[in-house]
XYZ file of C-alpha atoms in Angstrom:
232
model
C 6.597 35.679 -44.730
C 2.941 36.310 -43.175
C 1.618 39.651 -43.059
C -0.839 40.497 -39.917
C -2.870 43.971 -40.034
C -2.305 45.438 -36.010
C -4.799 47.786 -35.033
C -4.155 51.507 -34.582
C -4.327 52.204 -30.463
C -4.176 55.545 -29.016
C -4.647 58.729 -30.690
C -5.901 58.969 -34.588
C -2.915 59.738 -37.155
C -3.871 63.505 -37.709
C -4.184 64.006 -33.945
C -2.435 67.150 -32.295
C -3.258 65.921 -28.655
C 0.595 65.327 -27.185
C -0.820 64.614 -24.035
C -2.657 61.686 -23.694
C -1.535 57.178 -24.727
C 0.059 56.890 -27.843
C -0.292 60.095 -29.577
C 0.680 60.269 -33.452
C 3.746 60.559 -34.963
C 2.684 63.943 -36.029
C 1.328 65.251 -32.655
C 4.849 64.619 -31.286
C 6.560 66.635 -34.316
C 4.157 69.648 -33.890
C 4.900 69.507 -29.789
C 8.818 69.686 -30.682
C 8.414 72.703 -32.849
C 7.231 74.397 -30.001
C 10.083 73.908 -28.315
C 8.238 73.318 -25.241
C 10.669 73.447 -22.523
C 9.520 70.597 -20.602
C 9.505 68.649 -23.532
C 11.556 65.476 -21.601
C 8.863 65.471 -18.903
C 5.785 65.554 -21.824
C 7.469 62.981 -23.943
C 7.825 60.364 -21.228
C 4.494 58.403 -21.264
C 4.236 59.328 -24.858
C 7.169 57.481 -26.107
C 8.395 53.868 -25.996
C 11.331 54.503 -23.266
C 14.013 53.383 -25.882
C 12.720 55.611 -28.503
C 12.604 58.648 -26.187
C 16.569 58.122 -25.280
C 17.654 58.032 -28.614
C 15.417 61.267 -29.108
C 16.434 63.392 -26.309
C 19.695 62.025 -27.032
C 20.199 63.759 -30.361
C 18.225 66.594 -29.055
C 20.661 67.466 -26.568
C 23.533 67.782 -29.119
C 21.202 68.648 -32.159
C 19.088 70.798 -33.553
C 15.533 69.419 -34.903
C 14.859 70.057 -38.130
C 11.553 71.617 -40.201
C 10.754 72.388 -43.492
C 11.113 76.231 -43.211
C 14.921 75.429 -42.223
C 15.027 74.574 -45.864
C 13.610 77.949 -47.191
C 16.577 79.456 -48.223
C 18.570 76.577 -49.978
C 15.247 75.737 -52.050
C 14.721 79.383 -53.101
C 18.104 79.220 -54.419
C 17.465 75.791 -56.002
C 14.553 77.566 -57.522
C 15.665 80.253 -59.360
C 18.960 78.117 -60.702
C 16.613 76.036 -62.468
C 13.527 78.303 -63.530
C 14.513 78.692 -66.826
C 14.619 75.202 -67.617
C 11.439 74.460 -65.841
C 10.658 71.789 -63.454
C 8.354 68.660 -65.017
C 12.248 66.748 -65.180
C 11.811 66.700 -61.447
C 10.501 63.419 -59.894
C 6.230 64.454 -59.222
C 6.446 67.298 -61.250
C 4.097 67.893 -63.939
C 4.272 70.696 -66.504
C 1.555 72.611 -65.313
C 2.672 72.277 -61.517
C 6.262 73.646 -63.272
C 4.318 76.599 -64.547
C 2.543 77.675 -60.925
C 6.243 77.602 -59.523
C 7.472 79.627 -62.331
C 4.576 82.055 -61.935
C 5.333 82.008 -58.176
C 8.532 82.419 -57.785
C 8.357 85.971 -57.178
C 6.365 85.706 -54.151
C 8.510 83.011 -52.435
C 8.588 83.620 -48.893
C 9.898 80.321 -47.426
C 8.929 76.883 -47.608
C 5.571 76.171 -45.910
C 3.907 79.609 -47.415
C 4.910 78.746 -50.999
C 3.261 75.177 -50.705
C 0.060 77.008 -49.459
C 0.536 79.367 -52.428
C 0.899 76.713 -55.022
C -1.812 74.473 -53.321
C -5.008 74.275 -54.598
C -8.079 71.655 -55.011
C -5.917 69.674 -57.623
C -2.624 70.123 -55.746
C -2.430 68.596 -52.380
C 0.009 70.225 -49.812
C 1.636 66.728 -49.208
C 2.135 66.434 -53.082
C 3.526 70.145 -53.862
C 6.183 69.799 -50.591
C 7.524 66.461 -51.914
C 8.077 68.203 -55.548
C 10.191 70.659 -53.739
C 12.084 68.617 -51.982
C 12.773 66.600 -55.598
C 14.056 70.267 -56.675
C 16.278 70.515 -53.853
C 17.649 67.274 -53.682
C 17.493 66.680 -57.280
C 15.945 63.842 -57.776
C 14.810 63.798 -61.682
C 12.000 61.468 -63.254
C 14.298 59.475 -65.260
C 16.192 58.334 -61.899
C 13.252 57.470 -60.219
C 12.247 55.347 -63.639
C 15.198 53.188 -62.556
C 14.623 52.816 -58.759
C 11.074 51.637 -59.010
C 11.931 49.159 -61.190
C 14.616 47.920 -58.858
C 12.136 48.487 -55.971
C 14.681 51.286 -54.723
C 17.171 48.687 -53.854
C 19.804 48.838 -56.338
C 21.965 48.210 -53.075
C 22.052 47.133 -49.199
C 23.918 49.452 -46.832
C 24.990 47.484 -43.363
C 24.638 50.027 -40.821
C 25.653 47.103 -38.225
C 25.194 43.784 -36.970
C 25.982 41.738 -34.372
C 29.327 39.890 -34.076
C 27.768 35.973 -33.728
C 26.345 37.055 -37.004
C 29.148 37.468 -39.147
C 28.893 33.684 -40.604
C 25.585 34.830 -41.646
C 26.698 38.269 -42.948
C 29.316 36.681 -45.092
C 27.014 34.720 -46.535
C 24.720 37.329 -47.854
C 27.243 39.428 -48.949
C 28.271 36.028 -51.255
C 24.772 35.506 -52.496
C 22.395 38.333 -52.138
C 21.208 39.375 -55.293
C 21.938 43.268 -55.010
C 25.401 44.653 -53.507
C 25.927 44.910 -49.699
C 28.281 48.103 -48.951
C 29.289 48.141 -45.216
C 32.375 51.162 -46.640
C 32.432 53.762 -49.192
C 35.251 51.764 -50.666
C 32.481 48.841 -51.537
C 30.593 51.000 -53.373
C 33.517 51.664 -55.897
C 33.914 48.202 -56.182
C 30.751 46.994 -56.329
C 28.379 49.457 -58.080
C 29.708 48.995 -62.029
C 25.882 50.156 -63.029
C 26.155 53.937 -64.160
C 22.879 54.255 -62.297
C 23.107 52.365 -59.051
C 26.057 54.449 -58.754
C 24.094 57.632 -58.880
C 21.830 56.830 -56.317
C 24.374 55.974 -54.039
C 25.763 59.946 -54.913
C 22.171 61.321 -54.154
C 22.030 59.093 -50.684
C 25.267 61.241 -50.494
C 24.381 64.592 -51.237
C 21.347 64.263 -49.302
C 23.286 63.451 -46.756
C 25.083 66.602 -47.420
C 22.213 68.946 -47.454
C 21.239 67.630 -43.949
C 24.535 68.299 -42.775
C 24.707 71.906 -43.683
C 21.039 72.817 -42.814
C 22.171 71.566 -39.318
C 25.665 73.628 -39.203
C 23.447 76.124 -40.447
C 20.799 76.386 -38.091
C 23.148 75.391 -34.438
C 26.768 75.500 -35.728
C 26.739 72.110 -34.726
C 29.169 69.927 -37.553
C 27.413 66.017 -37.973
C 29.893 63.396 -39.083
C 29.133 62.539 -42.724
C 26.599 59.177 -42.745
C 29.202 57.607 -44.994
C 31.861 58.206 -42.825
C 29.697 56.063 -39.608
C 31.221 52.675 -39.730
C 29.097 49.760 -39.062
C 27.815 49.452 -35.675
C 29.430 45.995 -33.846
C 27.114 44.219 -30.773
């Protein structure tokens, strides 16, 4: 495999401009926050035609989600755990485990407890992805595991196409980690205790989405496990 560099076109990555070539990733989330109401019309010379389908697809059955639609199953993550502290969380040192503790009283929501916690030390980005650890429970000791199998202790097939299946049989015979197209192969083929458990946090991550959309729209998402492979 050869790597080639590609230039950034278009707007720079922190950009908020929505409006002109190629704006950023970021630009487009801040624009959908808004919920602009002529967000279809905005999007269209924004977007890569095929991207904007699948967007305004979801969005028309789907609520988007932002970190503040997380406050209030985070602030109960929070104060389950306080008095054990936080440094077993993935990110977390001891002394970002103390501000929480000291902070706890003051939570609010999501985004104003970051900017309480942050500080010349403590980037935003950094304190947001510790929270999310809480939340979703990821713990330092997992993560051990996953980097050292490159966070691939398994392939999931979320489809393929059907004059492929010669090919997909024969990765499934000789790739080195398990390839799971059901639920069902990963009782099978997960025997290690902790390949296993990150196939339960995909899970309950999956979960957490799930409610924080029935939450927000009353809108019920099929589980992702529960998707079968897509056939073309």
């Amino acid at each position: 495999m050869q790597v080639h560099s590609i230039l950034r076109q278009g707007e720079g990555y922190h950009s908020d401009c929505v409006h002109q070539a190629m704006p950023s990733a970021s630009a487009i989330r801040r624009f959908l926050a808004g919920q602009p109401a002529d967000y279809a019309h905005t999007l269209e010379p924004a977007m890569p035609d095929a991207a904007r389908r699948l967007l305004l697809d979801y969005a028309g059955r789907y609520p988007f989600l932002y970190e503040d639609d997380c406050s209030q199953m985070l602030h109960y993550s929070l104060l389950k755990n306080a008095a054990d502290g936080f440094a077993r969380y993935a990110d977390c040192s001891p002394e970002l485990s103390d501000k929480i503790i000291r902070n706890l009283n003051g939570y609010t929501g999501f985004t104003d407890f970051c900017t309480r916690l942050k500080s010349k030390d403590l980037a935003y980005t950094r304190i947001s992805r510790v929270l999310l650890h809480i939340l979703l429970e990821v713990r330092q000791d997992s993560c051990v595991y996953w980097r050292s199998h490159s966070y691939m202790p398994y392939a999931r097939m979320l489809g393929f196409r059907k004059q492929s299946q010669a090919l997909l049989s024969h990765i499934k015979k000789h790739a080195s980690i398990p390839l799971l197209a059901r639920p069902a192969d990963a009782k099978k083929n997960l025997s290690d205790t902790d390949a296993a458990d990150f196939y339960r946090k995909h899970g309950f991550a999956d979960a957490v989405y799930r409610a924080l959309v029935l939450g927000k729209s009353g809108c019920k998402l099929k589980h992702e496990f529960e998707q079968p492979p897509i056939i073309i």
